[in-house]
Coordinates of C-alpha atoms and ligand atoms in Angstrom, one line a residue:
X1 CA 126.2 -44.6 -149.3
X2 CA 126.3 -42.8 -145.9
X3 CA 126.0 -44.4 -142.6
X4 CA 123.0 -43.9 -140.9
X5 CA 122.3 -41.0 -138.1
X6 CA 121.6 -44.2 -135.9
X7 CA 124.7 -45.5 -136.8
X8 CA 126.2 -42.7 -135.9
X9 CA 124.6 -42.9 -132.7
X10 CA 125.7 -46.4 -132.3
X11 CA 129.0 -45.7 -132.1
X12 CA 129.4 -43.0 -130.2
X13 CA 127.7 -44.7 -127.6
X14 CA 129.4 -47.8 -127.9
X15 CA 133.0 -45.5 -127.6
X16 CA 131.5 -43.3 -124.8
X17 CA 130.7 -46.4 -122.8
X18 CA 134.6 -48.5 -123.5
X19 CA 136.5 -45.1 -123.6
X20 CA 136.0 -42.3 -121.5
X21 CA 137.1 -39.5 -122.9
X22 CA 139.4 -37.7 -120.3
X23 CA 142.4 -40.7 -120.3
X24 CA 144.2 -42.4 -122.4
X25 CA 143.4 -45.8 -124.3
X26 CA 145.5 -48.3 -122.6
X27 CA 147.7 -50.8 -124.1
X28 CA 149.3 -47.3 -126.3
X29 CA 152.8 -47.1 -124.6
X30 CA 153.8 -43.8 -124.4
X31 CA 157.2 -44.2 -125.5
X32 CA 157.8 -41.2 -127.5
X33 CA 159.9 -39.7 -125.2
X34 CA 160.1 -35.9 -126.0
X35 CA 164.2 -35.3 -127.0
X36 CA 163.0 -38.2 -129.7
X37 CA 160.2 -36.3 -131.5
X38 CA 161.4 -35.5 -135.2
X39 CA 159.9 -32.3 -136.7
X40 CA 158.4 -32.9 -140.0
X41 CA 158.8 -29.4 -142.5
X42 CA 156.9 -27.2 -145.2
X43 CA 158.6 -27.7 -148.1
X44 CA 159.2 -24.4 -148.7
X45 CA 161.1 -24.4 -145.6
X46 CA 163.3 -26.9 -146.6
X47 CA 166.6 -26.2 -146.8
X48 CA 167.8 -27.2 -151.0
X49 CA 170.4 -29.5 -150.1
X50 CA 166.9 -30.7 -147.8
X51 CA 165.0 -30.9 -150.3
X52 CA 167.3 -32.9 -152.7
X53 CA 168.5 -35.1 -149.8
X54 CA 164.3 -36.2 -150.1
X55 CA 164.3 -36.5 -153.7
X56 CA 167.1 -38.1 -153.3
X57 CA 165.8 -41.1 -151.5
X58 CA 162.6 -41.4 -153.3
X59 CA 164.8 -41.9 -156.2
X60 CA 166.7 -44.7 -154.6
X61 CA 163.4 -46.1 -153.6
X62 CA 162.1 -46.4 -156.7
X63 CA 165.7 -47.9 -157.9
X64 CA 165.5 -50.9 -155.1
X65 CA 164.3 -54.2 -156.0
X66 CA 160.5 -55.0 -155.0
X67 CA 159.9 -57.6 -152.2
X68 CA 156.4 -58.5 -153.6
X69 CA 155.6 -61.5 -156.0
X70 CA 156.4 -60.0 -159.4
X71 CA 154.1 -62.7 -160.9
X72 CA 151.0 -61.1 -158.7
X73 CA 151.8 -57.3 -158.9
X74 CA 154.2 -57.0 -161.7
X75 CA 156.3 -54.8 -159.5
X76 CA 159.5 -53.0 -160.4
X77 CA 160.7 -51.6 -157.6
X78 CA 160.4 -51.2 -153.5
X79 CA 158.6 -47.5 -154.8
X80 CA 156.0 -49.8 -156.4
X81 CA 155.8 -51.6 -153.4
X82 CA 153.8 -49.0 -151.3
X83 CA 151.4 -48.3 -155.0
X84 CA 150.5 -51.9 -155.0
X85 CA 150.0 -51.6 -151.3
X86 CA 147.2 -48.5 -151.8
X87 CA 145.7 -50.1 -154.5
X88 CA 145.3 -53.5 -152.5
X89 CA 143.8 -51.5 -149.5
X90 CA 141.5 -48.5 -151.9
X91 CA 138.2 -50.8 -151.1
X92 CA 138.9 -50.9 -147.4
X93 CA 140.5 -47.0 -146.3
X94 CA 139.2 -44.0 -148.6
X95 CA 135.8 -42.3 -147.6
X96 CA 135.1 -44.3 -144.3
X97 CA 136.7 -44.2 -140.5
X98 CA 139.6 -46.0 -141.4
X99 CA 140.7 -43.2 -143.8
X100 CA 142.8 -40.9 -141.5
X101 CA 144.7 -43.6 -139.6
X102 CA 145.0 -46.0 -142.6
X103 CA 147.1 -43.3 -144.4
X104 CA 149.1 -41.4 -141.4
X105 CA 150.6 -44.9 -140.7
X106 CA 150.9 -45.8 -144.4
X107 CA 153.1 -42.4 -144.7
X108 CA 155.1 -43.2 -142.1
X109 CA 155.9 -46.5 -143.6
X110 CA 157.4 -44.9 -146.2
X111 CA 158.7 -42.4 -144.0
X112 CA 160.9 -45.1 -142.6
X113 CA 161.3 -47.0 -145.7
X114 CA 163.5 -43.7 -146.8
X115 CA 165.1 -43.9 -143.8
X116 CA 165.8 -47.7 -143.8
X117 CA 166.7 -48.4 -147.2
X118 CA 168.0 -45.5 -148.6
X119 CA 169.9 -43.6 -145.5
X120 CA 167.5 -40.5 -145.9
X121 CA 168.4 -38.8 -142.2
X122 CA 165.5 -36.3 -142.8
X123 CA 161.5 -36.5 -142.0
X124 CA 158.6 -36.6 -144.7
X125 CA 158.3 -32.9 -145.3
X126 CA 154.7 -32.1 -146.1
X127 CA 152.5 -29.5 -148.8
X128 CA 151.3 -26.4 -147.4
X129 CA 148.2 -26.4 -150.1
X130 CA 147.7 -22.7 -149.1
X131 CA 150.8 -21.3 -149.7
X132 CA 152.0 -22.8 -152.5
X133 CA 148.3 -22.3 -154.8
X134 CA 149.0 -18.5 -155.8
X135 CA 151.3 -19.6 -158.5
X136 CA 151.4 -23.5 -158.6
X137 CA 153.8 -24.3 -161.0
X138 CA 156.6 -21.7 -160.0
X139 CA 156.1 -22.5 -155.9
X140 CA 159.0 -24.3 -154.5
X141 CA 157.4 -27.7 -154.6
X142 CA 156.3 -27.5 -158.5
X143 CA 158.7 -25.2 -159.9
X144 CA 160.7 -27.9 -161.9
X145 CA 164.0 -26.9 -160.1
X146 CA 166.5 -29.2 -159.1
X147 CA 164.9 -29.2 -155.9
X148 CA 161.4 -29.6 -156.5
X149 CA 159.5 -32.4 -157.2
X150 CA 159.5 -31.8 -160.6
X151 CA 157.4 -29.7 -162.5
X152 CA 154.0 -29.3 -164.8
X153 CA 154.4 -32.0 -167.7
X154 CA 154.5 -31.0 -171.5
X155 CA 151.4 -29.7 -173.0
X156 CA 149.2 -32.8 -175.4
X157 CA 148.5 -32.1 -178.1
X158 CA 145.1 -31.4 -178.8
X159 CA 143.7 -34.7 -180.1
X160 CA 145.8 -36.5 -176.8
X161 CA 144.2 -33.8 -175.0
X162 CA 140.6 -35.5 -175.9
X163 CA 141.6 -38.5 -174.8
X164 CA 143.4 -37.5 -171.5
X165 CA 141.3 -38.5 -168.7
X166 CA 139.3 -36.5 -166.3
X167 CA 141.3 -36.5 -163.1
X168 CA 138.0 -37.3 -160.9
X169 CA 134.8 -36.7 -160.6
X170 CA 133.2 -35.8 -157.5
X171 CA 129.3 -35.2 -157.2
X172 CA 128.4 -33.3 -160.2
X173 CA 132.1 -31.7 -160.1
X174 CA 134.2 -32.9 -163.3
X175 CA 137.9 -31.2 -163.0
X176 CA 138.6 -29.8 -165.9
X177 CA 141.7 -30.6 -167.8
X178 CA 144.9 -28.3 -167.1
X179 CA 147.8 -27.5 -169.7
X180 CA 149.9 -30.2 -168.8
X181 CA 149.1 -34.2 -169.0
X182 CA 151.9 -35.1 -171.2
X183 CA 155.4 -36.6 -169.6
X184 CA 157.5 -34.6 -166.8
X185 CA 160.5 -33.4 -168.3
X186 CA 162.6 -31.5 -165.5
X187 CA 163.6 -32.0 -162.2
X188 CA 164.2 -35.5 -160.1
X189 CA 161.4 -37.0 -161.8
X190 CA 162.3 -36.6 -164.7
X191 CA 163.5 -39.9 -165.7
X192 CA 160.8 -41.7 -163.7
X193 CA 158.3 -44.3 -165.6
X194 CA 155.1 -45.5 -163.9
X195 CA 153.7 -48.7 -165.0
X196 CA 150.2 -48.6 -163.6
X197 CA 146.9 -47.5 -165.0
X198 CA 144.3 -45.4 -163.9
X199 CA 141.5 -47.2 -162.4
X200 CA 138.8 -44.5 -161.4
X201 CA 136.8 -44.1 -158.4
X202 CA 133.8 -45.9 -160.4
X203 CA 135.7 -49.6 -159.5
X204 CA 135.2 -48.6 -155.8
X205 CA 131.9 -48.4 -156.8
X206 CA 131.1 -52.0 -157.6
X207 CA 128.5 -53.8 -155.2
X208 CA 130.7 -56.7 -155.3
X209 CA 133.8 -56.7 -153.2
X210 CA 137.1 -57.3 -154.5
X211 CA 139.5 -55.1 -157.0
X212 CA 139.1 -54.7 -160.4
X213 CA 140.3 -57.9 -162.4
X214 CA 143.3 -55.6 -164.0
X215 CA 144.2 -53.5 -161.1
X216 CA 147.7 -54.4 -161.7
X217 CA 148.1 -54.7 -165.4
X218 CA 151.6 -52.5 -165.8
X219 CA 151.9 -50.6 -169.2
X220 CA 155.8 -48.8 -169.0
X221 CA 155.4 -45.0 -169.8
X222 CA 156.5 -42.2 -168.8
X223 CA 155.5 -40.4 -165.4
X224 CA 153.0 -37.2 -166.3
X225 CA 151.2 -34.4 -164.9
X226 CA 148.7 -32.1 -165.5
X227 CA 149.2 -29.5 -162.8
X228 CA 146.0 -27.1 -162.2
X229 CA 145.8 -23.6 -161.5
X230 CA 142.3 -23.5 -161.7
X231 CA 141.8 -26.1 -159.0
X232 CA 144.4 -25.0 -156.6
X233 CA 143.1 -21.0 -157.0
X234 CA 139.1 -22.2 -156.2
X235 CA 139.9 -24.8 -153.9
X236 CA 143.2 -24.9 -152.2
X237 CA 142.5 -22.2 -150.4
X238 CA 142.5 -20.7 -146.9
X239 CA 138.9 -20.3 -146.6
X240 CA 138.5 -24.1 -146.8
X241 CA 140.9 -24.7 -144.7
X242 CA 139.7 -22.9 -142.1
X243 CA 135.8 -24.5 -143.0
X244 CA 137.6 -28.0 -142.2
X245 CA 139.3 -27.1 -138.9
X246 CA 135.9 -25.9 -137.8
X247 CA 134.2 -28.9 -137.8
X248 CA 132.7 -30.2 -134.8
X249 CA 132.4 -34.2 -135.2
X250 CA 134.7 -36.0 -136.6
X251 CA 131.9 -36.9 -139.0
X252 CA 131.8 -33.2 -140.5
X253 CA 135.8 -33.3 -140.1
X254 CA 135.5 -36.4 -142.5
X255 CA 132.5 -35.0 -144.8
X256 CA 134.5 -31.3 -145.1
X257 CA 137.8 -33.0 -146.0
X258 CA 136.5 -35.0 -149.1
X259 CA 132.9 -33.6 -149.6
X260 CA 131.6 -36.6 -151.9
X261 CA 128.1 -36.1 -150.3
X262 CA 126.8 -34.7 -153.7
X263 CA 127.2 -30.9 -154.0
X264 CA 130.2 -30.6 -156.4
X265 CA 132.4 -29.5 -154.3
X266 CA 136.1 -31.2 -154.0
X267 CA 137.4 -31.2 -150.0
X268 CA 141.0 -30.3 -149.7
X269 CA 142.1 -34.5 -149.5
X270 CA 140.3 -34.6 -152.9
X271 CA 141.6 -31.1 -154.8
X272 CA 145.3 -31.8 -153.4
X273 CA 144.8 -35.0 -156.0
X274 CA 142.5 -33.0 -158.7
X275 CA 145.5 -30.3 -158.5
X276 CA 148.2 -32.9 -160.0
X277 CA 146.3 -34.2 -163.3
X278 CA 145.2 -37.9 -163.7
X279 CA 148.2 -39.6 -162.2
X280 CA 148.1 -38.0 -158.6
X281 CA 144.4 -38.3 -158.5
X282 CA 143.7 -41.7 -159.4
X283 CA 141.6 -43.4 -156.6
X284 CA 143.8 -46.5 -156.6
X285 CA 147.2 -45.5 -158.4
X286 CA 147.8 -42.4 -156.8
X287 CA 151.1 -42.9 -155.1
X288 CA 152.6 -43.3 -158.1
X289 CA 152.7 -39.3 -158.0
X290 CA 155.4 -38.5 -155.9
X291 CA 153.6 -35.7 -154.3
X292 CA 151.2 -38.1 -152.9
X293 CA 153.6 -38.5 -149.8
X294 CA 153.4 -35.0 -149.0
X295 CA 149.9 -34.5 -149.7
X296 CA 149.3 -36.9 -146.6
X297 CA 151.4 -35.6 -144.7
X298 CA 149.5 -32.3 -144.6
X299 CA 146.2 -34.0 -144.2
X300 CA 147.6 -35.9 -141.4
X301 CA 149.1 -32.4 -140.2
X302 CA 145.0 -30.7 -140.6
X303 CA 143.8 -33.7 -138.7
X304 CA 146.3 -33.6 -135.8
X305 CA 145.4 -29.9 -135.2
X306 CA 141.9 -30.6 -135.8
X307 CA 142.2 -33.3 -133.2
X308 CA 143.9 -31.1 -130.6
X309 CA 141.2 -28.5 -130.7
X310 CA 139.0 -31.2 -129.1
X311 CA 138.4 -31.4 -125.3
X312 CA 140.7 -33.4 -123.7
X313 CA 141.3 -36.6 -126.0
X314 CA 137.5 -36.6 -127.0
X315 CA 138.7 -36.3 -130.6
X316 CA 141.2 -38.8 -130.2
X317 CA 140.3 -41.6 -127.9
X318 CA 136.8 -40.3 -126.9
X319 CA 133.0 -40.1 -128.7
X320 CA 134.5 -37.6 -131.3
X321 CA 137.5 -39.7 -132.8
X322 CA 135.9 -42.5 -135.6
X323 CA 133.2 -42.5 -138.0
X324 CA 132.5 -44.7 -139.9
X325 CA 132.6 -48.0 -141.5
X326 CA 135.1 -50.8 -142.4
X327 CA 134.4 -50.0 -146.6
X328 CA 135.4 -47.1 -149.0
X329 CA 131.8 -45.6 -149.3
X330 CA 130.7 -48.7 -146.9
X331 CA 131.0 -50.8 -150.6
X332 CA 129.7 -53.3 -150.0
X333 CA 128.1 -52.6 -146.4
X334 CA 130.3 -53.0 -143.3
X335 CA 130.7 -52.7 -139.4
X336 CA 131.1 -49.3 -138.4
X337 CA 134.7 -49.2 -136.9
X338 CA 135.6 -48.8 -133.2
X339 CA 139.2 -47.8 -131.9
X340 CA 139.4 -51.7 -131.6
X341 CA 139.4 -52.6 -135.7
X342 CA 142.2 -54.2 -136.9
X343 CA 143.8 -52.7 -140.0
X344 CA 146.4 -54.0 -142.1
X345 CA 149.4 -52.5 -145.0
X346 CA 149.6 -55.9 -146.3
X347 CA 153.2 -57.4 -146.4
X348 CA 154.6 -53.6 -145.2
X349 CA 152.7 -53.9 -141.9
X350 CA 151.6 -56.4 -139.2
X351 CA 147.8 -55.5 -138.7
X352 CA 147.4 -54.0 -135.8
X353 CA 143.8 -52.0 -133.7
X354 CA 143.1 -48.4 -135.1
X355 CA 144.0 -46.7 -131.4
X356 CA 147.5 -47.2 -131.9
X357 CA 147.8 -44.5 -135.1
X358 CA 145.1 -42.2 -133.4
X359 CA 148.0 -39.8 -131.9
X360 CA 150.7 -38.0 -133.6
X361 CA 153.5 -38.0 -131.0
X362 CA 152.3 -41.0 -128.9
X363 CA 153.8 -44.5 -129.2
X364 CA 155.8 -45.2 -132.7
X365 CA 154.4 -42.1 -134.1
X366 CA 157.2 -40.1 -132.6
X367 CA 156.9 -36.8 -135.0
X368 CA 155.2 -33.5 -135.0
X369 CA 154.8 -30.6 -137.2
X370 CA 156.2 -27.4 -137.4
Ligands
CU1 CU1 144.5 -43.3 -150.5

């Protein structure tokens, strides 16, 4: 399922020769001038009429009309818009070199959608996984307040219990099932139906390429969660945090972020999902959580500091910044990628080469993090 070591090899060479790794890629205009760069927040650090000011938009989001074909993607709303979007792209950007870039653009996207559409003058704020794990489901983000993102849903009862799904399944790691899973009840979200189903990591499994014939089938119910102590005490935690920053290649970086190499052990991209129920941490679905946006906006946030640690713009631009292929889990078999790989958002985004969303604060990507 892994690319080779000579892969590996293969494309490191192939960057070291095109790219040196001391100055910039061309054709990136560095027009992010510096009175321009917006500061995307914790949460936490929000300030409440903040934090409702970014519920606030999501909500209108998810009330504006889709600009997809409804007869293709049953889509109800611009919200729905961006989930179709992930779930067209989940064969092509999760567990391969186009992971990282493919999602800090896609964020942004909706970043500016907010912005665009709905007149939200703030940033994407973003999930400090750390901070918020003591207590999950009394932290500022999960609290249920007003000015969360809504809360844990209502308990099942126990025979909907046996039939709530697994949230994933990593290696030999099943997640167990929290006290929630039934609808979300309090806070913004509480009024907010989802319409697509989970799908499962298994149909990005399939030899054959291609999405699963009723990816987009749209059953109306409400939005629920199943918010997990368990998984955010063992595994949101500072000590994998720190694991991740210390990787040396970006192949490690990649490997320590998700860890589906087989040893059980969810990655902090993968227990941020486990940590919301089966909703958040559907393979192809997920965006329909809410939290999703803020989720990758902290992963972008470990992978810009991950990148800076590097020498120079090795990490970046150089021998240290892709790996990879052009498939989730190289399903079917693909190219490795090189900074020059076009990737696409569908209707949401022109396709454009993978160096142009390898720098936080460089070109259109005129944001950092505080
Ligand atoms: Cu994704």
């Amino acid at each position: 399922m892994k690319p080779s070591l000579i892969a590996l090899g293969l494309v490191a060479t192939a960057l070291a020769h095109s790219v040196p790794s001391h100055t910039p890629i061309d054709h990136v205009p560095a027009v992010c001038r510096p009175s321009h760069v917006r500061v995307r927040k914790e949460w936490g650090d929000l300030s409440l009429h903040e934090r409702k000011a970014y519920t606030d938009a999501v909500l209108c989001l998810q009330d504006k009309p889709s600009q997809l074909d409804h007869a293709l993607y049953n889509t109800t709303s611009r919200y729905e818009d961006f989930v179709v979007t992930h779930m067209n792209f989940t064969r092509v950007m999760h567990n391969n070199a186009v992971f990282l870039a493919w999602h800090r653009r896609f964020a942004w996207l909706f970043e500016r959608e907010l912005q665009q559409e709905c007149g939200y003058p703030g940033t994407l704020p973003y999930w400090d996984w750390v901070k918020n794990a003591r207590n999950i489901t009394a932290s500022p983000l999960f609290d249920g307040s007003p000015y969360s993102l809504s809360g844990q849903g209502l308990p099942l009862s126990p025979e909907a219990k046996e039939h709530e799904l697994p949230c994933w399944e990593v290696g030999n790691f099943t997640c167990p099932k929290a006290p929630g899973g039934g609808c979300v009840t309090d806070g913004p979200f509480k009024n907010y139906r989802i319409g697509y189903l989970s799908i499962g990591v298994s149909a990005a499994q399939n030899p054959e390429p291609g999405l699963p014939q009723d990816v987009f089938d749209y059953v109306p119910r409400c939005f629920s969660r199943d918010i997990s102590q368990y998984i955010a005490t063992n595994f949101l935690t500072q000590a994998n945090l720190d694991h991740l920053l210390a990787a040396s290649t970006i192949a490690e970086f990649q490997d320590r972020i998700d860890n589906v190499s087989g040893v059980g052990f969810p990655g902090l991209h993968v227990a941020g999902h486990m940590a919301l129920g089966p909703t958040g941490a559907d393979f192809f679905s997920s965006p329909q959580e809410p939290a999703f946006y803020l989720h990758h906006s902290t992963i972008d946030k470990v992978w810009t500091e991950w990148q800076r640690r590097g020498r120079g713009e090795e990490r970046i631009y150089g021998d240290n910044a892709l790996f990879g292929t052009l498939t989730t889990l190289n399903i079917p078999p693909s190219d490795n990628a090189t900074l020059e790989s076009e990737i696409g958002w569908g209707s949401l985004e022109q396709p454009a080469p993978i160096k142009k969303f390898m720098a936080v604060g460089r070109g259109d990507l005129c944001y950092r993090y505080e």
